[in-house]
Coordinates of C-alpha atoms in Angstrom, one line a residue:
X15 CA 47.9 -5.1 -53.6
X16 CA 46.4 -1.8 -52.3
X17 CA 43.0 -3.0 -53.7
X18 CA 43.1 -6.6 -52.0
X19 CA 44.1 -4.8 -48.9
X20 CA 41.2 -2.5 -49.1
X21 CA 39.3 -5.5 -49.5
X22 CA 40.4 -7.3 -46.7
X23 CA 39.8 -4.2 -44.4
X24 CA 36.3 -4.3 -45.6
X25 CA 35.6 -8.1 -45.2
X26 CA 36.7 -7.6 -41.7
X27 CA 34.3 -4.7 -41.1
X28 CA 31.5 -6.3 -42.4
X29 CA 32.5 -9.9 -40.0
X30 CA 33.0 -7.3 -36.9
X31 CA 29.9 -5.5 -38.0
X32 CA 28.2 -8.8 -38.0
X33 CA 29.7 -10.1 -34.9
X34 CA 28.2 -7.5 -32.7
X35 CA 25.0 -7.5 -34.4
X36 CA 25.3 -11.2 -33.9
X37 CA 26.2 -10.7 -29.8
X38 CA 23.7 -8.1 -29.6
X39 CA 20.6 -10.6 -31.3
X40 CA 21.8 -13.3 -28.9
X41 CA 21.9 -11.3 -25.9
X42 CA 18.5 -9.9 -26.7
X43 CA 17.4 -13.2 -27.2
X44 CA 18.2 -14.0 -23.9
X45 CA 17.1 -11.4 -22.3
X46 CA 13.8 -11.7 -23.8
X47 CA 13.2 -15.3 -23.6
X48 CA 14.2 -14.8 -19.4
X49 CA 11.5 -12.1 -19.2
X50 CA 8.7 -14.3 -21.1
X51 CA 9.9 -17.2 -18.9
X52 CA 9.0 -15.4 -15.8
X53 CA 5.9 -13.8 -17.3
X54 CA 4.5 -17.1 -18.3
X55 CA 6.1 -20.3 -17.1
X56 CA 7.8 -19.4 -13.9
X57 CA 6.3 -20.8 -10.4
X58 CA 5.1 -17.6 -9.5
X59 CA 3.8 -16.3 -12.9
X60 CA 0.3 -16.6 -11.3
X61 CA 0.6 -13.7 -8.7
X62 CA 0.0 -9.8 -10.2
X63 CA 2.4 -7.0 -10.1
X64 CA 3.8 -4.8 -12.3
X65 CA 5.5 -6.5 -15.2
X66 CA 8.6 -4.6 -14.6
X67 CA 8.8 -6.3 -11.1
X68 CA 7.5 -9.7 -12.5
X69 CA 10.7 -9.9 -14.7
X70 CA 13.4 -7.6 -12.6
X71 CA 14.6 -7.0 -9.2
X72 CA 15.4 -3.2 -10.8
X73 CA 12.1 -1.2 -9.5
X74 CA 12.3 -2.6 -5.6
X75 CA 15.9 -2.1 -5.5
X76 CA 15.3 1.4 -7.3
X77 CA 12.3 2.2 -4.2
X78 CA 15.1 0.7 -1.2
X79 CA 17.9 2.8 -2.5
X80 CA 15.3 6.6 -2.4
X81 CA 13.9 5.0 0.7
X82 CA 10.5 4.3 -0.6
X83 CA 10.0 1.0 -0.5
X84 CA 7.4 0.6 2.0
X85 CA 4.9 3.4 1.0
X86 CA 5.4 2.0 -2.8
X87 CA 4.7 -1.7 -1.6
X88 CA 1.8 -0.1 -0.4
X89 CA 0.7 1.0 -3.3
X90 CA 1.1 -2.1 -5.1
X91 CA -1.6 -3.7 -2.1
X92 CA -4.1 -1.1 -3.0
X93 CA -3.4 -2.2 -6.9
X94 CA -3.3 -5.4 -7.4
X95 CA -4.6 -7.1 -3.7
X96 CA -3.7 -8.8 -0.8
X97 CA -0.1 -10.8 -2.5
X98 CA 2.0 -9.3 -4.7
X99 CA 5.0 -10.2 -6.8
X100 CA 7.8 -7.7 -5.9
X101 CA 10.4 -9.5 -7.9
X102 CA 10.5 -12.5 -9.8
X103 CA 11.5 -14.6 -6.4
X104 CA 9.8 -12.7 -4.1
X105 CA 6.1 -12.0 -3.0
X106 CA 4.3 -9.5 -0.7
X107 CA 1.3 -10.1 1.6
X108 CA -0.6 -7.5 3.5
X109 CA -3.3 -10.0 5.5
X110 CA -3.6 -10.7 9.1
X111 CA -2.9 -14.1 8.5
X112 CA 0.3 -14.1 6.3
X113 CA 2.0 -12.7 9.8
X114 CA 1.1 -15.9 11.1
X115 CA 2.2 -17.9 8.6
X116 CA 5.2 -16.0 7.9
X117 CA 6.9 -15.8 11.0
X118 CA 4.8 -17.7 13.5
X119 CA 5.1 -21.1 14.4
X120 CA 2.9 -23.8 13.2
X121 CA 2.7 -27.3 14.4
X122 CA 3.9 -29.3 11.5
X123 CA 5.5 -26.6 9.5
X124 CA 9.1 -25.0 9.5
X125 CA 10.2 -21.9 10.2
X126 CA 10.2 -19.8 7.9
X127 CA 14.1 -18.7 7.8
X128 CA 16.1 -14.8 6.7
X129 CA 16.5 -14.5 3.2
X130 CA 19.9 -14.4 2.4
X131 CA 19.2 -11.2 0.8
X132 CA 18.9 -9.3 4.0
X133 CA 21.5 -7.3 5.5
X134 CA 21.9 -6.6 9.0
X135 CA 22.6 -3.1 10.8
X136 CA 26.0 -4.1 12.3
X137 CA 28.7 -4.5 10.6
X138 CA 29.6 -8.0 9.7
X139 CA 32.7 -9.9 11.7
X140 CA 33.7 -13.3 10.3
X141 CA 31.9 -16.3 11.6
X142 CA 30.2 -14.5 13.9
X143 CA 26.4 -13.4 13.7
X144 CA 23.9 -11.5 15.8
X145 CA 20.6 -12.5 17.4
X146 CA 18.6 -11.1 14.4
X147 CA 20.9 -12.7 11.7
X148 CA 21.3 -16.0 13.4
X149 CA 20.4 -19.4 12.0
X150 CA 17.9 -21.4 14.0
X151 CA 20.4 -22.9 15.7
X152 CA 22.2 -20.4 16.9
X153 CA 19.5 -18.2 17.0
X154 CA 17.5 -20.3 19.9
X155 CA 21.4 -20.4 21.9
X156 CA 21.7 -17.0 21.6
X157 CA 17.7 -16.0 22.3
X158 CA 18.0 -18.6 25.8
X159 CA 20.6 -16.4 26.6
X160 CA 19.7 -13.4 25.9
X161 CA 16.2 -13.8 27.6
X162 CA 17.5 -13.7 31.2
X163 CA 18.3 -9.8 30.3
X164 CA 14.7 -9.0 29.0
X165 CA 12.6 -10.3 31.1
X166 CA 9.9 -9.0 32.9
X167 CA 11.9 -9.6 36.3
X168 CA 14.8 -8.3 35.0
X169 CA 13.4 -5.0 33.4
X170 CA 11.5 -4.4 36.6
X171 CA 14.6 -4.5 38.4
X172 CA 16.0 -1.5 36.3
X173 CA 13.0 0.4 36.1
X174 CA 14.9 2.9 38.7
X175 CA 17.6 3.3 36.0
X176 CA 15.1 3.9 33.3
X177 CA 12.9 6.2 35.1
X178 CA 16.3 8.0 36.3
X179 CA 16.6 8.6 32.7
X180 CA 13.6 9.5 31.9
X181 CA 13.6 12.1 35.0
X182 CA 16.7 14.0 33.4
X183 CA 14.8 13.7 30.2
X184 CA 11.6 15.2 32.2
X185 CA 13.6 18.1 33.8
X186 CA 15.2 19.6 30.4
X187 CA 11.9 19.5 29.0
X188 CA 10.6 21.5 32.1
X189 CA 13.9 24.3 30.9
X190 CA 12.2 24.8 27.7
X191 CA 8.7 25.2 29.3
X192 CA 10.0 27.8 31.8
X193 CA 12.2 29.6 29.2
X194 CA 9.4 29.2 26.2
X195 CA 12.4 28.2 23.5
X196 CA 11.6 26.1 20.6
X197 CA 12.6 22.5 21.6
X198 CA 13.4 20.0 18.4
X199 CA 12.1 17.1 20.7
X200 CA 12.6 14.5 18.3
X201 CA 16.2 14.6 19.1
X202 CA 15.1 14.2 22.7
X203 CA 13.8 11.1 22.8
X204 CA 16.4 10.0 20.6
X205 CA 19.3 11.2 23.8
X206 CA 16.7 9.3 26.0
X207 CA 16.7 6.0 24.7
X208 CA 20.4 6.3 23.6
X209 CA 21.2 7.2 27.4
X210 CA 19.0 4.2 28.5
X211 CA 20.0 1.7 26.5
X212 CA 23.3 2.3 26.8
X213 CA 23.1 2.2 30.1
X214 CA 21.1 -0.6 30.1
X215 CA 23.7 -2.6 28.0
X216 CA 27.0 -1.5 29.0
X217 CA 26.7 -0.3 32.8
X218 CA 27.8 3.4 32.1
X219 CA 26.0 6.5 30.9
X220 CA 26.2 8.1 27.5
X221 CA 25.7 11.3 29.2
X222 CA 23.7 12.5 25.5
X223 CA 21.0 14.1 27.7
X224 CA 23.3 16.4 29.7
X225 CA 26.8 16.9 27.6
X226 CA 27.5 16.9 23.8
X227 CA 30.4 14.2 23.8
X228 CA 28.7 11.6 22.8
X229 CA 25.9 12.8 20.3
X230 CA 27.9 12.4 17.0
X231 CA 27.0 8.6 17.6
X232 CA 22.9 9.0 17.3
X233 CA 23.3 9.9 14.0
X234 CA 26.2 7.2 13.2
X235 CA 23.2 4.6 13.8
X236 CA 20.8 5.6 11.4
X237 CA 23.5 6.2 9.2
X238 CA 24.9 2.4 9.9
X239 CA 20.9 1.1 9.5
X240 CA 20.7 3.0 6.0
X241 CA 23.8 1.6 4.9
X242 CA 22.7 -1.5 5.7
X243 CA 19.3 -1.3 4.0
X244 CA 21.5 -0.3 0.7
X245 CA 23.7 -2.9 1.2
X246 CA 20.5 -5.5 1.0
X247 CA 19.1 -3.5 -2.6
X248 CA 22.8 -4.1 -4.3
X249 CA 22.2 -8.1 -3.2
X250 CA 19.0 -7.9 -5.1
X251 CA 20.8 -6.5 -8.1
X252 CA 24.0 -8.6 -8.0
X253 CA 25.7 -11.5 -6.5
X254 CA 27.1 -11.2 -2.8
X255 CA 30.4 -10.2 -2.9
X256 CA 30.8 -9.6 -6.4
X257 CA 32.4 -7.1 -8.2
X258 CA 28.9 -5.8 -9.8
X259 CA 28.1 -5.8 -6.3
X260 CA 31.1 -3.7 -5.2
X261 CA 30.0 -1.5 -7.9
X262 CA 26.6 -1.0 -6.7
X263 CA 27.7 -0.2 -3.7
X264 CA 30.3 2.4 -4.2
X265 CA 27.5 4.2 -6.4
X266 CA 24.9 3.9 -3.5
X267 CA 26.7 3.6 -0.5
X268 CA 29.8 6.4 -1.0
X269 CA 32.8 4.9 1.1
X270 CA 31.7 7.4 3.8
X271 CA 28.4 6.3 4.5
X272 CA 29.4 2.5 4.5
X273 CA 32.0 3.4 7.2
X274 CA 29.3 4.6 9.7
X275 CA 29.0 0.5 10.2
X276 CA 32.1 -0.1 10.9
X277 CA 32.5 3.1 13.6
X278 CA 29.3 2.5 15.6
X279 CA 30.9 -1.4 16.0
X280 CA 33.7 -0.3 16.6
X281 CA 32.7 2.3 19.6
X282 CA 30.8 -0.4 21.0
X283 CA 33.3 -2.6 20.8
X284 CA 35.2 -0.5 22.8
X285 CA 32.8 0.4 25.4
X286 CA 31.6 -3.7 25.7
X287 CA 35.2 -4.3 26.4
X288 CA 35.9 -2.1 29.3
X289 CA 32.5 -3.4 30.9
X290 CA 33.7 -7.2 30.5
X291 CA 36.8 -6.1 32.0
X292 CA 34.9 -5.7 34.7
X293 CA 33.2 -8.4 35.4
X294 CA 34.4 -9.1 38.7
X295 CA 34.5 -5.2 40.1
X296 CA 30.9 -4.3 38.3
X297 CA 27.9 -6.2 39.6
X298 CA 25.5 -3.7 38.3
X299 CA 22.5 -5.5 36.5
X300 CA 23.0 -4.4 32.9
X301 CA 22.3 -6.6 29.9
X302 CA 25.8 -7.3 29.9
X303 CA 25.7 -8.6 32.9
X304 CA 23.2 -11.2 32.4
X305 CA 25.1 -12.4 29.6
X306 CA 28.4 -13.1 31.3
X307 CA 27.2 -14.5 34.7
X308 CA 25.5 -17.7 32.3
X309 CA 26.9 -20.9 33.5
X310 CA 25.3 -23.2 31.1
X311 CA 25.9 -24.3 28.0
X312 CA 24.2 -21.7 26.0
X313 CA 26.8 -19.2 27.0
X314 CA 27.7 -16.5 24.1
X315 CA 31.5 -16.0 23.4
X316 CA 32.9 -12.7 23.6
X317 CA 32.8 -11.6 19.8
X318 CA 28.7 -12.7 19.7
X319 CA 28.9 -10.4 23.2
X320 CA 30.2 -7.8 21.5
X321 CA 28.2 -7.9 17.8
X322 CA 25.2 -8.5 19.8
X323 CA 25.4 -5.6 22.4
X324 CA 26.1 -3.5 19.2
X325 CA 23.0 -4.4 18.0
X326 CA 21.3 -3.7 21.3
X327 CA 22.2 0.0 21.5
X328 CA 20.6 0.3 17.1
X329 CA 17.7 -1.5 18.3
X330 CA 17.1 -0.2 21.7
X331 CA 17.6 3.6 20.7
X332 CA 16.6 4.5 17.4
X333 CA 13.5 2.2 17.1
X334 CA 12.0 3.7 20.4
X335 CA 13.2 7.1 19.8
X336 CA 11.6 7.6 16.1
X337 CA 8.2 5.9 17.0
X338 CA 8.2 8.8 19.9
X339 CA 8.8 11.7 17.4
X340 CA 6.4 9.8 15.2
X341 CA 3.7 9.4 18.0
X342 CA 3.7 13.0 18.7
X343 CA 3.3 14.3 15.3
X344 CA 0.3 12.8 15.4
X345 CA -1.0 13.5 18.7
X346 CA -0.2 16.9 18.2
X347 CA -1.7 17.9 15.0
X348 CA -5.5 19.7 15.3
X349 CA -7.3 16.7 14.0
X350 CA -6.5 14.4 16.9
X351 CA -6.6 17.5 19.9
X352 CA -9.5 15.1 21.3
X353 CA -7.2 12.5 21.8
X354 CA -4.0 14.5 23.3
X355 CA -6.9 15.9 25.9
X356 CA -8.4 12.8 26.9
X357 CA -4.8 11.2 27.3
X358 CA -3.5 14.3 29.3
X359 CA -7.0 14.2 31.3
X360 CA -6.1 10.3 31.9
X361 CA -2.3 11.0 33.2
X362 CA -2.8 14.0 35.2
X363 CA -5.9 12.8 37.2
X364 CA -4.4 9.0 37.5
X365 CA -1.8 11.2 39.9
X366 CA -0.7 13.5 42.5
X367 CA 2.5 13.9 42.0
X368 CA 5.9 12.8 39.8
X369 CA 6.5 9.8 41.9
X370 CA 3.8 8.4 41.6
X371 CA 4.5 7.8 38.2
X372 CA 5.4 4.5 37.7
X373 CA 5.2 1.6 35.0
X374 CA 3.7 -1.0 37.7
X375 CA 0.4 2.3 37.7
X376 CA 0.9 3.5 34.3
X377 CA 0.0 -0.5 32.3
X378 CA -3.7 0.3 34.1
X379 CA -4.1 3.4 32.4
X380 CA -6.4 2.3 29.2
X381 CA -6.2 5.1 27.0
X382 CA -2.5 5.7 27.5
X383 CA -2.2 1.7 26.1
X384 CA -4.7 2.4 23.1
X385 CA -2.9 5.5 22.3
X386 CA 0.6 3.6 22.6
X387 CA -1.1 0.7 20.5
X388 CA -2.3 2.8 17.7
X389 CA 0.6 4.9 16.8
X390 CA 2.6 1.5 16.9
X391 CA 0.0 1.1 14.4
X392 CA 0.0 4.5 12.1
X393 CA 3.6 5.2 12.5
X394 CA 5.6 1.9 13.2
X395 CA 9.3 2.6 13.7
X396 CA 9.9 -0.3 11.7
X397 CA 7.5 -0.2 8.5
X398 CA 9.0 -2.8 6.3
X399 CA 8.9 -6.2 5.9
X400 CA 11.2 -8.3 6.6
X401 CA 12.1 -11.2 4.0
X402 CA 11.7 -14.7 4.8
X403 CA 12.8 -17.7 3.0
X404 CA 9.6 -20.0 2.0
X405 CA 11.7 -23.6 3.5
X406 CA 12.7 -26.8 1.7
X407 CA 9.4 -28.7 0.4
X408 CA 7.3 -25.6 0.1
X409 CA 4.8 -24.3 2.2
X410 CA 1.6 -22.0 2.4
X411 CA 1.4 -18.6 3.0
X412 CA -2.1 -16.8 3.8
X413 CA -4.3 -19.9 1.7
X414 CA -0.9 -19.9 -1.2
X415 CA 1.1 -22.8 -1.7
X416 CA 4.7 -21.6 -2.4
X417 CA 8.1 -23.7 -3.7
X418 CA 11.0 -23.4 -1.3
X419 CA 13.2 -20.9 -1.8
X420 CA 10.0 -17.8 -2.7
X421 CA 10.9 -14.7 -0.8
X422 CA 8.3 -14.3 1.2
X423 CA 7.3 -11.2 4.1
X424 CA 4.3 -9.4 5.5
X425 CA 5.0 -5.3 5.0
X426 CA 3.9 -3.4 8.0
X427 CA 3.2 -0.4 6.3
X428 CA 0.9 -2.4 3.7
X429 CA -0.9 -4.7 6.3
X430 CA -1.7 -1.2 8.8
X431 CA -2.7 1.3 6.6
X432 CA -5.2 -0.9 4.0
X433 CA -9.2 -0.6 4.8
X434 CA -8.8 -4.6 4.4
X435 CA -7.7 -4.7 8.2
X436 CA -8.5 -1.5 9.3
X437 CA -11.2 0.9 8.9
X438 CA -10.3 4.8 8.1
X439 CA -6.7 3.4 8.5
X440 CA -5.1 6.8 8.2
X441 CA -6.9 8.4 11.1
X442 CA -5.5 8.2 14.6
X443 CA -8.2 6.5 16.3
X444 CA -7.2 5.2 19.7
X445 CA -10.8 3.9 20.3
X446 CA -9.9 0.8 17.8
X447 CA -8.3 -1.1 20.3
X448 CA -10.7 -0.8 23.6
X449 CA -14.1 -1.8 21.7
X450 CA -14.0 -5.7 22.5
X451 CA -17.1 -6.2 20.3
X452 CA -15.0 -4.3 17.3
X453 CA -15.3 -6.5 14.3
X454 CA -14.0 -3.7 11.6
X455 CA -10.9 -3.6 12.4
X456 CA -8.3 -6.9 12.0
X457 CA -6.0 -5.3 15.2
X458 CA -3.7 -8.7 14.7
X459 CA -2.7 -7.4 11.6
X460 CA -0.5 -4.8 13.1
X461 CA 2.3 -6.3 14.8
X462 CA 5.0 -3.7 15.1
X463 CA 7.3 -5.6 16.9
X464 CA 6.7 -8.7 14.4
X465 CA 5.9 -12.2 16.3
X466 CA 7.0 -15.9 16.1
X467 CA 10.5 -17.3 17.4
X468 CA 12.4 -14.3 16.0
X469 CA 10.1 -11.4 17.1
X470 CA 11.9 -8.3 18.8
X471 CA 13.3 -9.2 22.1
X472 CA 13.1 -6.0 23.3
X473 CA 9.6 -5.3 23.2
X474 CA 8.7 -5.2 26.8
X475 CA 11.9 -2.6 27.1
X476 CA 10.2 -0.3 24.7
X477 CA 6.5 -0.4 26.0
X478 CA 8.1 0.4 29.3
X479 CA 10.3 3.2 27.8
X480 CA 7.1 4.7 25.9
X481 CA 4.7 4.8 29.1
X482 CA 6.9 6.9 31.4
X483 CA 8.5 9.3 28.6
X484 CA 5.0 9.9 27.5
X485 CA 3.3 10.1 31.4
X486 CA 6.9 12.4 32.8
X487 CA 6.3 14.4 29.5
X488 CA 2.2 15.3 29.7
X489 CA 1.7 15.6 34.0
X490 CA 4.6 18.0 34.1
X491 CA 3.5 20.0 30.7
X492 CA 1.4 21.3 27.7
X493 CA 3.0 20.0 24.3
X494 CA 1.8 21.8 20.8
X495 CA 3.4 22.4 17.2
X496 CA 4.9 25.2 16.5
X497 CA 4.0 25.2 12.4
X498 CA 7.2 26.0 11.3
X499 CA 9.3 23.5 8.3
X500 CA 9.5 21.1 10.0
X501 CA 5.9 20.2 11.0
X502 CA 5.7 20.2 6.4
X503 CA 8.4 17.8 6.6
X504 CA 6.5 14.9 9.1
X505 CA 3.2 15.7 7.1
X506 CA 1.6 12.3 7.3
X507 CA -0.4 13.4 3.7
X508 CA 0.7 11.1 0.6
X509 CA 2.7 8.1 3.0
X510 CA 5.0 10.9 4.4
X511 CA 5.7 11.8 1.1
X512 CA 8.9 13.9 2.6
X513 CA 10.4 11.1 4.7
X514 CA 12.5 8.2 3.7
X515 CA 12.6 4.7 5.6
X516 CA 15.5 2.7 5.2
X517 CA 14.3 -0.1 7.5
X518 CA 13.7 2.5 9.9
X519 CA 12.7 6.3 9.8
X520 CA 15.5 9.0 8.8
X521 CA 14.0 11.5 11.2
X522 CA 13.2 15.6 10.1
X523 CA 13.8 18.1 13.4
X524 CA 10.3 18.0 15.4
X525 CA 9.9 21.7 16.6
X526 CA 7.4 21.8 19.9
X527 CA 6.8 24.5 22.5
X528 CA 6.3 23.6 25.6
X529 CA 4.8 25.3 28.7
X530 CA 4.3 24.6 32.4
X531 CA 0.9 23.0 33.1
X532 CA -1.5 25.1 35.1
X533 CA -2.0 23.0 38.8

């Protein structure tokens, strides 16, 4: 008996034994015969890349989550040419005219739609999406609405708030000239264009440029936009809303950092409330305002209100207030002192005095606009690119022919900083964009504020923001570096090889000195 028992035990190790090997064969098996199908046979086998990326989403989602991703699509461009395949689904152009193609519109095409894989920066409410999220749809109801509150008349019509703003901004500046203390101005900007936008949405200061209270919520929204941007890598490794998913994201995202979503929603929530409350009492022109005083029928209820003036205040402060730290790291580095003289030279003798200063004066001012236009350029505040969805019957892409369904975009960083569209593309060269006869350099390939249907709404907010922060700024003082750690940490060498970009920068401190100009 013992011996047929012994023999039983070892029957059934050798049939477990051979089970697993069996399960392990299989699974290998197909595993492997996945990877040779996408190698070889799959519609997109054609396109180069990296044969890790040609089989896996692993090594995109890998450079999304370290914050990477841009500077190592990049360097796929310079590799392997103008398209790329990122992922087996997905595929990477860096010409002028796969912006058009992309997210344009073409007579006789469709729009190109949002992958499904991208994540927005606000936190998700049930049946309820923003502007940037939005299906065509709802996106054109939501876009005629919204339009009233950027337009040109409109933004005109706050410029006295803006410039308000920018005059508080102006005057602390002018304390750290007079007292000659080390000013960390890219935090600055960023209390600027948090102050103005919310402002701007909601119809009451922030008071982030003169109190404390309220700047434990600038960081909150690049926190909320990086968890946002991990969100979208643990898509790419898993499906939405399952429990690999879930996984991926309590690795990547800690509890902590996805909560930063739901606070900054639920502050403007808050805030957006109070001001609709007021509808009757508070006539003042804010965005808000705009929205609720629609009488037709593309009127927006109060939760895509409320989502999308959340998105206002990520968009409207963070994007403006990076590309400003960004712009003057470059301006104020040795190599481009020509071009901070010629641009202080430009504002100071365009006028007499602080009030003269004004956006109407400062859109003639040439080299101020080719400045603006080329660190848009070198240091967009958005250098990604953002996925689109190739639609139903295929469609071509930059001379491609794609099946529906490819993930398709055009990645700023790629399309800005390759000597395909741009000659010496990691100098700071102003000049680019005044020669009318230049034929070096492709200028529509840099579109920082992307174009088509769905491009940023805000654009004319920002332009108008940049002009007078930079003009109130250079009249009233002398900016330069003060060559401490932090100047290492924004060292454009290597892509910014100490930065990280999770759809947006995650700003270093930005140490300047600043002292009274001599009049």
């Amino acid at each position: 008996m013992a011996i047929m028992a012994t023999t039983d035990t070892f029957l059934l190790g050798i049939s477990t034994s051979l089970f697993i090997a069996g399960l392990a064969a299989l699974i290998s098996f197909y595993l492997i015969s996945i990877g040779i199908y996408r190698l070889y046979f799959h519609p997109l086998a054609k396109y180069p890349g990296p044969i890790l990326n040609r089989i896996s989403p692993i090594p995109l989602s890998y450079q999304l989550i370290r914050g990477r991703l841009p500077f190592y699509v990049k360097q796929l461009h310079d590799i392997y040419g103008p398209v790329v395949r990122l992922t087996p689904t997905e595929l990477t152009f860096n010409s002028e005219k796969s912006w058009k193609d992309i997210y344009g519109s073409r007579p006789g095409h469709q729009n190109f739609h949002k992958d499904p894989v991208h994540v927005g920066s606000i936190q998700t409410v049930p049946g309820v999406v923003t502007i940037t999220m939005a299906g065509d749809a709802d996106h054109a109801r939501q876009r005629r609405a919204l339009s009233h509150a950027f337009s040109t008349k409109a933004l005109l019509e706050q410029e006295y708030l803006i410039r308000n703003y920018v005059d508080v901004f102006r005057d602390k500046m002018n304390e750290f000239a007079s007292t000659g203390q080390v000013c960390n101005i890219a935090d600055w900007f960023s209390y600027t264009t948090f102050d103005i936008i919310g402002h701007l949405s909601l119809g009451e200061p922030f008071g982030c440029l003169t109190s404390s209270d309220l700047r434990f919520w600038v960081p909150v929204i690049s926190e909320s936009i990086k968890a946002g941007a991990i969100e979208q890598a643990s898509r790419r490794l898993a499906t939405t809303g399952s429990k690999l998913q879930n996984l991926f994201l309590k690795i990547f995202a800690p509890t902590e950092l996805r909560d930063q979503r739901r606070k900054h929603l639920e502050y403007s929530r808050e805030k957006i409330l109070r001001r609709i409350q007021q509808t009757g009492t508070n006539q003042h022109r804010d965005f808000l305002y705009y929205l609720m005083n629609q009488k037709d029928k593309d009127n927006l209820n109060q939760d895509e209100i409320i989502v999308n003036g959340a998105l206002f205040i990520i968009a409207g402060s963070e994007t403006t207030g990076s590309f400003m730290a960004g712009l003057f790291n470059h301006l104020l580095r040795p190599e481009n002192r020509n071009v901070l003289d010629k641009l202080v030279a430009e504002i100071r003798g365009a006028f007499k005095s602080d009030d003269e200063i004004t956006y109407e004066e400062l859109v003639k001012l040439p080299w101020l606009t080719a400045v603006l236009e080329e660190g848009l350029r070198i240091f967009p505040s958005a250098p990604i690119g953002f996925t689109r969805s190739v639609p139903a019957g295929g469609d071509s892409v930059d001379g491609h022919f794609l099946p529906a369904g490819t993930t398709v975009s055009t990645c700023m960083w790629a399309a800005t900083h390759t000597e395909d569209n741009f000659k010496d593309p990691y100098e700071f060269r102003p000049e680019r964009w005044l020669d009318k006869t230049n034929a070096t350099d492709k200028l529509g390939a840099s579109n920082p504020f992307s174009l088509g249907p769905r491009g940023c709404i805000g654009r004319n907010l920002s332009y108008m923001e940049q002009r007078l922060i930079t003009a109130k700024l250079l009249w009233h003082n002398d900016v330069a570096m003060t060559n401490d750690e932090s100047w290492a940490e924004w060292t454009p060498r290597n892509d910014h090889e100490n930065m990280q970009v999770f759809t947006n920068w995650i700003k270093a401190p930005l140490n300047v000195r600043l002292s009274p100009r001599n009049i």
